[in-house]
mmCIF file of C-alpha atoms in Angstrom:
data_model
loop_
_atom_site.group_PDB
_atom_site.id
_atom_site.type_symbol
_atom_site.label_atom_id
_atom_site.label_comp_id
_atom_site.label_asym_id
_atom_site.label_seq_id
_atom_site.Cartn_x
_atom_site.Cartn_y
_atom_site.Cartn_z
ATOM 1 C CA UNK A 383 -5.188 185.243 95.271
ATOM 2 C CA UNK A 384 -1.763 184.239 94.028
ATOM 3 C CA UNK A 385 1.048 186.493 91.879
ATOM 4 C CA UNK A 386 -0.789 188.918 89.325
ATOM 5 C CA UNK A 387 -3.994 187.420 88.650
ATOM 6 C CA UNK A 388 -2.829 186.729 85.339
ATOM 7 C CA UNK A 389 -4.430 183.250 84.528
ATOM 8 C CA UNK A 390 -2.177 180.400 82.982
ATOM 9 C CA UNK A 391 -2.137 176.619 82.804
ATOM 10 C CA UNK A 392 0.518 174.226 84.175
ATOM 11 C CA UNK A 393 0.101 170.706 82.520
ATOM 12 C CA UNK A 394 1.554 167.751 84.966
ATOM 13 C CA UNK A 395 3.335 164.856 83.309
ATOM 14 C CA UNK A 396 1.458 163.114 86.392
ATOM 15 C CA UNK A 397 4.081 159.805 86.474
ATOM 16 C CA UNK A 398 7.085 161.729 85.702
ATOM 17 C CA UNK A 399 6.132 163.854 88.905
ATOM 18 C CA UNK A 400 4.761 160.878 91.399
ATOM 19 C CA UNK A 401 8.085 158.317 90.197
ATOM 20 C CA UNK A 402 10.751 161.342 91.648
ATOM 21 C CA UNK A 403 8.692 162.064 93.997
ATOM 22 C CA UNK A 404 8.783 157.612 95.531
ATOM 23 C CA UNK A 405 12.500 158.367 94.406
ATOM 24 C CA UNK A 406 13.132 161.174 96.196
ATOM 25 C CA UNK A 407 11.361 160.558 99.455
ATOM 26 C CA UNK A 408 12.231 157.720 101.985
ATOM 27 C CA UNK A 409 10.264 154.564 101.145
ATOM 28 C CA UNK A 410 10.371 154.730 105.517
ATOM 29 C CA UNK A 411 7.396 156.915 105.379
ATOM 30 C CA UNK A 412 4.264 154.392 105.902
ATOM 31 C CA UNK A 413 0.614 155.143 106.864
ATOM 32 C CA UNK A 414 -0.575 152.703 109.664
ATOM 33 C CA UNK A 415 -0.928 149.469 107.825
ATOM 34 C CA UNK A 416 2.509 149.831 106.518
ATOM 35 C CA UNK A 417 1.950 150.658 103.285
ATOM 36 C CA UNK A 418 5.111 153.417 102.081
ATOM 37 C CA UNK A 419 3.121 157.135 101.638
ATOM 38 C CA UNK A 420 6.731 158.688 99.833
ATOM 39 C CA UNK A 421 5.273 159.307 96.262
ATOM 40 C CA UNK A 422 1.913 160.498 97.947
ATOM 41 C CA UNK A 423 3.369 162.995 99.751
ATOM 42 C CA UNK A 424 6.032 164.572 97.503
ATOM 43 C CA UNK A 425 4.116 164.701 94.370
ATOM 44 C CA UNK A 426 1.071 167.581 97.386
ATOM 45 C CA UNK A 427 4.530 169.331 98.014
ATOM 46 C CA UNK A 428 5.643 169.533 94.235
ATOM 47 C CA UNK A 429 2.396 170.414 92.912
ATOM 48 C CA UNK A 430 2.105 173.287 96.668
ATOM 49 C CA UNK A 431 5.673 174.428 95.620
ATOM 50 C CA UNK A 432 4.975 174.710 91.560
ATOM 51 C CA UNK A 433 1.502 176.718 91.283
ATOM 52 C CA UNK A 434 2.851 179.094 94.127
ATOM 53 C CA UNK A 435 6.112 179.655 92.114
ATOM 54 C CA UNK A 436 5.058 179.634 88.958
ATOM 55 C CA UNK A 437 1.553 181.576 89.764
ATOM 56 C CA UNK A 438 -1.057 178.742 88.345
ATOM 57 C CA UNK A 439 -4.410 179.325 88.118
ATOM 58 C CA UNK A 440 -5.130 176.462 86.075
ATOM 59 C CA UNK A 441 -3.992 172.905 86.225
ATOM 60 C CA UNK A 442 -4.453 169.915 85.090
ATOM 61 C CA UNK A 443 -2.149 166.460 85.830
ATOM 62 C CA UNK A 444 -2.123 164.376 82.636
ATOM 63 C CA UNK A 445 -2.374 160.518 82.974
ATOM 64 C CA UNK A 446 -0.925 157.361 81.115
ATOM 65 C CA UNK A 447 -3.939 155.448 80.189
ATOM 66 C CA UNK A 448 -2.041 153.797 78.822
ATOM 67 C CA UNK A 449 2.147 153.913 78.791
ATOM 68 C CA UNK A 450 2.901 152.436 75.266
ATOM 69 C CA UNK A 451 0.594 152.506 72.988
ATOM 70 C CA UNK A 452 0.310 149.340 71.390
ATOM 71 C CA UNK A 453 0.416 151.867 67.912
ATOM 72 C CA UNK A 454 3.169 153.236 69.034
ATOM 73 C CA UNK A 455 4.436 149.529 69.775
ATOM 74 C CA UNK A 456 3.534 148.822 65.824
ATOM 75 C CA UNK A 457 5.690 150.669 64.025
ATOM 76 C CA UNK A 458 9.037 150.860 66.832
ATOM 77 C CA UNK A 459 8.437 147.800 68.231
ATOM 78 C CA UNK A 460 12.015 148.427 70.907
ATOM 79 C CA UNK A 461 9.621 151.656 71.909
ATOM 80 C CA UNK A 462 10.080 151.931 75.397
ATOM 81 C CA UNK A 463 10.488 147.914 75.358
ATOM 82 C CA UNK A 464 12.771 148.412 78.662
ATOM 83 C CA UNK A 465 10.597 149.096 80.834
ATOM 84 C CA UNK A 466 7.910 146.407 80.226
ATOM 85 C CA UNK A 467 7.237 144.217 83.540
ATOM 86 C CA UNK A 468 4.475 142.262 81.376
ATOM 87 C CA UNK A 469 3.303 142.038 78.006
ATOM 88 C CA UNK A 470 -0.599 141.755 77.697
ATOM 89 C CA UNK A 471 -2.167 140.497 74.681
ATOM 90 C CA UNK A 472 -4.530 143.075 73.092
ATOM 91 C CA UNK A 473 -3.088 145.116 76.182
ATOM 92 C CA UNK A 474 -1.734 147.667 77.911
ATOM 93 C CA UNK A 475 1.343 146.231 78.556
ATOM 94 C CA UNK A 476 1.984 146.204 82.249
ATOM 95 C CA UNK A 477 5.371 149.226 83.165
ATOM 96 C CA UNK A 478 7.938 148.254 85.186
ATOM 97 C CA UNK A 479 6.803 150.179 88.514
ATOM 98 C CA UNK A 480 7.780 149.326 92.002
ATOM 99 C CA UNK A 481 5.324 148.130 94.030
ATOM 100 C CA UNK A 482 5.779 150.507 97.035
ATOM 101 C CA UNK A 483 5.192 152.929 93.987
ATOM 102 C CA UNK A 484 2.183 151.065 92.223
ATOM 103 C CA UNK A 485 0.365 150.213 95.728
ATOM 104 C CA UNK A 486 0.453 154.865 96.235
ATOM 105 C CA UNK A 487 -1.024 155.289 92.805
ATOM 106 C CA UNK A 488 -5.436 154.855 93.469
ATOM 107 C CA UNK A 489 -4.096 156.545 96.657
ATOM 108 C CA UNK A 490 -2.665 159.890 94.373
ATOM 109 C CA UNK A 491 -5.462 159.798 92.796
ATOM 110 C CA UNK A 492 -7.737 160.309 95.380
ATOM 111 C CA UNK A 493 -6.272 163.074 96.980
ATOM 112 C CA UNK A 494 -5.876 165.316 93.670
ATOM 113 C CA UNK A 495 -9.426 164.060 93.454
ATOM 114 C CA UNK A 496 -10.169 165.449 97.167
ATOM 115 C CA UNK A 497 -8.017 168.574 96.036
ATOM 116 C CA UNK A 498 -9.779 169.813 93.153
ATOM 117 C CA UNK A 499 -7.038 168.583 90.619
ATOM 118 C CA UNK A 500 -8.776 168.199 87.035
ATOM 119 C CA UNK A 501 -7.205 164.585 85.915
ATOM 120 C CA UNK A 502 -7.415 164.377 81.793
ATOM 121 C CA UNK A 503 -6.284 160.963 80.804
ATOM 122 C CA UNK A 504 -7.196 159.238 76.616
ATOM 123 C CA UNK A 505 -7.005 155.893 76.040
ATOM 124 C CA UNK A 506 -4.275 154.492 73.963
ATOM 125 C CA UNK A 507 -2.221 157.144 74.019
ATOM 126 C CA UNK A 508 0.030 158.269 77.059
ATOM 127 C CA UNK A 509 0.055 161.479 79.173
ATOM 128 C CA UNK A 510 2.244 163.351 76.961
ATOM 129 C CA UNK A 511 -0.062 163.197 74.014
ATOM 130 C CA UNK A 512 -2.459 164.597 77.019
ATOM 131 C CA UNK A 513 0.004 167.633 77.283
ATOM 132 C CA UNK A 514 0.650 168.216 73.805
ATOM 133 C CA UNK A 515 -2.962 168.878 72.881
ATOM 134 C CA UNK A 516 -4.177 170.706 76.262
ATOM 135 C CA UNK A 517 -0.074 172.988 75.381
ATOM 136 C CA UNK A 518 -1.173 173.266 71.787
ATOM 137 C CA UNK A 519 -4.908 174.191 72.483
ATOM 138 C CA UNK A 520 -4.251 176.532 75.603
ATOM 139 C CA UNK A 521 -6.344 179.731 75.519
ATOM 140 C CA UNK A 522 -3.662 181.341 77.916
ATOM 141 C CA UNK A 523 -0.016 180.295 78.565
ATOM 142 C CA UNK A 524 1.172 177.289 80.162
ATOM 143 C CA UNK A 525 3.724 175.782 81.793
ATOM 144 C CA UNK A 526 4.445 172.079 81.162
ATOM 145 C CA UNK A 527 6.099 170.157 84.449
ATOM 146 C CA UNK A 528 8.097 166.626 82.800
ATOM 147 C CA UNK A 529 11.507 165.574 83.772
ATOM 148 C CA UNK A 530 10.833 164.172 79.962
ATOM 149 C CA UNK A 531 12.314 165.771 76.856
ATOM 150 C CA UNK A 532 10.808 164.703 74.474
ATOM 151 C CA UNK A 533 8.262 167.631 75.441
ATOM 152 C CA UNK A 534 10.425 170.208 74.951
ATOM 153 C CA UNK A 535 8.977 170.449 71.728
ATOM 154 C CA UNK A 536 5.975 172.041 72.832
ATOM 155 C CA UNK A 537 8.303 175.057 73.813
ATOM 156 C CA UNK A 538 6.639 178.192 72.075
ATOM 157 C CA UNK A 539 7.779 181.254 72.964
ATOM 158 C CA UNK A 540 5.046 183.033 70.928
ATOM 159 C CA UNK A 541 2.503 181.736 72.878
ATOM 160 C CA UNK A 542 4.576 181.641 76.090
ATOM 161 C CA UNK A 543 4.290 177.697 76.401
ATOM 162 C CA UNK A 544 7.508 176.499 78.467
ATOM 163 C CA UNK A 545 8.877 173.495 80.248
ATOM 164 C CA UNK A 546 9.677 173.101 83.575
ATOM 165 C CA UNK A 547 12.652 170.611 83.694
ATOM 166 C CA UNK A 548 12.647 168.931 86.320
ATOM 167 C CA UNK A 549 15.477 166.229 85.524
ATOM 168 C CA UNK A 550 17.737 168.100 88.204
ATOM 169 C CA UNK A 551 15.422 168.108 91.636
ATOM 170 C CA UNK A 552 12.975 170.080 92.638
ATOM 171 C CA UNK A 553 15.524 172.068 94.152
ATOM 172 C CA UNK A 554 17.464 172.907 90.423
ATOM 173 C CA UNK A 555 14.226 173.448 88.191
ATOM 174 C CA UNK A 556 15.028 174.889 84.478
ATOM 175 C CA UNK A 557 12.624 176.960 83.148
ATOM 176 C CA UNK A 558 12.784 175.924 79.077
ATOM 177 C CA UNK A 559 12.727 178.407 76.442
ATOM 178 C CA UNK A 560 12.988 178.703 73.368
ATOM 179 C CA UNK A 561 16.722 179.856 74.327
ATOM 180 C CA UNK A 562 17.266 177.392 76.356
ATOM 181 C CA UNK A 563 16.122 174.344 73.764
ATOM 182 C CA UNK A 564 18.216 176.651 71.203
ATOM 183 C CA UNK A 565 21.229 177.097 73.427
ATOM 184 C CA UNK A 566 21.640 173.666 74.199
ATOM 185 C CA UNK A 567 20.957 171.203 71.174
ATOM 186 C CA UNK A 568 21.132 174.295 68.779
ATOM 187 C CA UNK A 569 18.148 173.495 67.009
ATOM 188 C CA UNK A 570 14.199 175.194 67.483
ATOM 189 C CA UNK A 571 11.969 173.656 69.140
ATOM 190 C CA UNK A 572 10.098 172.595 66.253
ATOM 191 C CA UNK A 573 12.953 170.496 65.596
ATOM 192 C CA UNK A 574 13.069 168.935 68.547
ATOM 193 C CA UNK A 575 11.258 166.162 67.951
ATOM 194 C CA UNK A 576 13.562 165.786 64.491
ATOM 195 C CA UNK A 577 16.204 166.079 66.409
ATOM 196 C CA UNK A 578 15.443 163.254 68.589
ATOM 197 C CA UNK A 579 14.601 161.218 65.874
ATOM 198 C CA UNK A 580 18.092 160.821 63.949
ATOM 199 C CA UNK A 581 19.779 160.899 67.759
ATOM 200 C CA UNK A 582 17.689 158.397 68.740
ATOM 201 C CA UNK A 583 16.854 157.977 72.445
ATOM 202 C CA UNK A 584 18.166 154.674 74.378
ATOM 203 C CA UNK A 585 15.585 155.963 77.785
ATOM 204 C CA UNK A 586 12.369 155.392 75.715
ATOM 205 C CA UNK A 587 13.818 152.933 72.787
ATOM 206 C CA UNK A 588 14.378 154.995 70.090
ATOM 207 C CA UNK A 589 17.934 153.567 67.865
ATOM 208 C CA UNK A 590 18.181 156.602 65.870
ATOM 209 C CA UNK A 591 20.324 156.467 62.460
ATOM 210 C CA UNK A 592 23.918 154.911 63.095
ATOM 211 C CA UNK A 593 26.419 157.527 62.544
ATOM 212 C CA UNK A 594 24.561 160.664 63.171
ATOM 213 C CA UNK A 595 25.124 162.023 66.938
ATOM 214 C CA UNK A 596 24.204 165.325 68.901
ATOM 215 C CA UNK A 597 26.453 167.766 66.938
ATOM 216 C CA UNK A 598 25.542 166.462 63.366
ATOM 217 C CA UNK A 599 21.663 166.496 64.098
ATOM 218 C CA UNK A 600 21.443 169.550 64.816
ATOM 219 C CA UNK A 601 23.837 170.710 61.512
ATOM 220 C CA UNK A 602 21.693 168.957 59.506
ATOM 221 C CA UNK A 603 18.746 170.345 60.646
ATOM 222 C CA UNK A 604 19.911 173.701 60.839
ATOM 223 C CA UNK A 605 20.912 173.144 56.645
ATOM 224 C CA UNK A 606 17.756 171.782 55.594
ATOM 225 C CA UNK A 607 15.248 172.602 58.038
ATOM 226 C CA UNK A 608 13.586 169.496 59.052
ATOM 227 C CA UNK A 609 13.740 165.442 58.851
ATOM 228 C CA UNK A 610 11.394 166.192 55.885
ATOM 229 C CA UNK A 611 13.754 168.579 53.841
ATOM 230 C CA UNK A 612 16.849 166.270 54.737
ATOM 231 C CA UNK A 613 15.220 163.631 53.710
ATOM 232 C CA UNK A 614 14.278 165.343 50.493
ATOM 233 C CA UNK A 615 18.024 166.738 49.826
ATOM 234 C CA UNK A 616 19.096 163.460 50.644
ATOM 235 C CA UNK A 617 16.717 162.062 47.075
ATOM 236 C CA UNK A 618 18.125 164.680 45.279
ATOM 237 C CA UNK A 619 21.744 164.746 43.743
ATOM 238 C CA UNK A 620 22.483 168.163 44.240
ATOM 239 C CA UNK A 621 21.346 167.945 47.773
ATOM 240 C CA UNK A 622 24.738 168.891 49.311
ATOM 241 C CA UNK A 623 24.550 165.834 51.111
ATOM 242 C CA UNK A 624 27.675 163.785 51.707
ATOM 243 C CA UNK A 625 28.126 159.685 50.489
ATOM 244 C CA UNK A 626 28.324 159.006 53.813
ATOM 245 C CA UNK A 627 25.253 160.919 55.202
ATOM 246 C CA UNK A 628 23.526 159.240 52.742
ATOM 247 C CA UNK A 629 24.314 156.302 53.577
ATOM 248 C CA UNK A 630 23.427 156.857 56.604
ATOM 249 C CA UNK A 631 19.526 158.224 55.945
ATOM 250 C CA UNK A 632 19.376 155.083 52.983
ATOM 251 C CA UNK A 633 19.748 152.540 55.808
ATOM 252 C CA UNK A 634 17.592 154.247 58.096
ATOM 253 C CA UNK A 635 15.039 154.484 55.690
ATOM 254 C CA UNK A 636 12.866 152.364 57.731
ATOM 255 C CA UNK A 637 12.807 154.237 60.710
ATOM 256 C CA UNK A 638 13.069 157.025 59.407
ATOM 257 C CA UNK A 639 9.617 156.628 57.854
ATOM 258 C CA UNK A 640 7.469 155.859 61.067
ATOM 259 C CA UNK A 641 9.565 157.339 63.770
ATOM 260 C CA UNK A 642 8.156 161.017 63.125
ATOM 261 C CA UNK A 643 4.046 159.384 64.482
ATOM 262 C CA UNK A 644 5.820 157.605 67.352
ATOM 263 C CA UNK A 645 8.130 161.108 68.873
ATOM 264 C CA UNK A 646 5.759 163.817 66.990
ATOM 265 C CA UNK A 647 3.659 163.809 70.914
ATOM 266 C CA UNK A 648 -0.110 163.325 69.292
ATOM 267 C CA UNK A 649 -1.796 167.503 69.674
ATOM 268 C CA UNK A 650 -5.088 166.768 68.694
ATOM 269 C CA UNK A 651 -6.989 164.673 70.906
ATOM 270 C CA UNK A 652 -11.081 164.979 72.315
ATOM 271 C CA UNK A 653 -10.646 166.324 75.912
ATOM 272 C CA UNK A 654 -12.798 168.181 77.806
ATOM 273 C CA UNK A 655 -12.095 171.570 77.802
ATOM 274 C CA UNK A 656 -10.389 173.645 80.700
ATOM 275 C CA UNK A 657 -13.931 174.735 82.163
ATOM 276 C CA UNK A 658 -15.069 170.904 81.934
ATOM 277 C CA UNK A 659 -11.960 169.358 83.361
ATOM 278 C CA UNK A 660 -12.294 171.336 86.484
ATOM 279 C CA UNK A 661 -8.709 172.716 85.496
ATOM 280 C CA UNK A 662 -9.540 175.902 87.100
ATOM 281 C CA UNK A 663 -7.749 175.782 90.424
ATOM 282 C CA UNK A 664 -8.824 177.258 94.054
ATOM 283 C CA UNK A 665 -9.292 176.901 97.854
ATOM 284 C CA UNK A 666 -10.759 173.469 98.851
ATOM 285 C CA UNK A 667 -14.094 173.238 101.289
ATOM 286 C CA UNK A 668 -16.757 171.679 102.885
ATOM 287 C CA UNK A 669 -16.580 168.099 103.655
ATOM 288 C CA UNK A 670 -13.993 167.320 100.310
ATOM 289 C CA UNK A 671 -10.771 169.524 102.419
ATOM 290 C CA UNK A 672 -12.481 167.700 105.733
ATOM 291 C CA UNK A 673 -12.073 164.507 104.522
ATOM 292 C CA UNK A 674 -8.625 165.992 103.328
ATOM 293 C CA UNK A 675 -7.142 166.923 106.534
ATOM 294 C CA UNK A 676 -8.511 163.554 107.996
ATOM 295 C CA UNK A 677 -6.391 161.351 105.526
ATOM 296 C CA UNK A 678 -3.373 163.511 106.264
ATOM 297 C CA UNK A 679 -3.508 161.640 110.214
ATOM 298 C CA UNK A 680 -4.997 158.438 108.858
ATOM 299 C CA UNK A 681 -2.266 158.463 106.223
ATOM 300 C CA UNK A 682 0.502 159.620 108.134
ATOM 301 C CA UNK A 683 0.720 162.702 105.137
ATOM 302 C CA UNK A 684 2.367 165.086 107.492
ATOM 303 C CA UNK A 685 2.510 168.710 106.912
ATOM 304 C CA UNK A 686 2.377 167.834 103.426
ATOM 305 C CA UNK A 687 -1.682 168.002 102.957
ATOM 306 C CA UNK A 688 -1.968 171.445 104.836
ATOM 307 C CA UNK A 689 0.926 172.836 102.426
ATOM 308 C CA UNK A 690 -1.052 172.157 99.458
ATOM 309 C CA UNK A 691 -4.630 173.985 101.018
ATOM 310 C CA UNK A 692 -2.523 176.819 101.448
ATOM 311 C CA UNK A 693 -1.086 176.808 98.067
ATOM 312 C CA UNK A 694 -4.355 176.034 96.560
ATOM 313 C CA UNK A 695 -5.846 178.543 99.713
ATOM 314 C CA UNK A 696 -3.897 181.830 98.244
ATOM 315 C CA UNK A 697 -5.494 181.485 94.602
ATOM 316 C CA UNK A 698 -8.752 183.064 93.687
#
């Protein structure tokens, strides 16, 4: 049995992790038919380490059923536009994914299934929204594993919701709590989405408000509490805002009306409960274990299968 035995949920931003695995493990590692397996190996090793180090008892691999939902694009057309490989009428658009990684995604799904790891996605929504829903409804403490700063908005010390931030690699994981968010950005986690709206985020195609950078955004939210409070102050002659800031907010008025719906993760999706999803981790037994061990040889997965099975064996 792992660690303290206290229940703890882990929520994976799965695509974020398998992209990191793909770029972090040489794609010269292939199975007999020439298909690379570096992302499969890397993801299994990540999961084995994460559930062990952070003593997860429950795990949901949150999935991008739609990585760029049309309803978000309708509000901000530039949203993730630089990552589109092919526009599909009636969507979802095709994301730019290297062919050697694309070929591994079915293998990743198969391995997760055999390992008894719950995979949950919701149509017309991103994995972030699935993460946001489970984190908001979680009956137990939860760790969100991601390389995406957007999910800092979910951090909540009071409910013991943390982000395990992977941006600096698996050897330099950062546990993000309220104190860390405040220390980095001078805003509270619940202000982070508004902060990102004002500052903008080129990685997601969010333009932000021209002339308002991180320091100004943090100062404005520190004084007015929220984007809503800031915009109310902008409408009030006695709201305490300079003419320059008023002009900048006015110039971005159309963007500021729609950005909250794009940047705030959805927290109320209809998802299976942890029990219904099969999120409780435990040893892999019977035919599933035999099949995983067989695939370890057939797919040239090296010791990654053994490490994942060992990690799950330690969970009661």
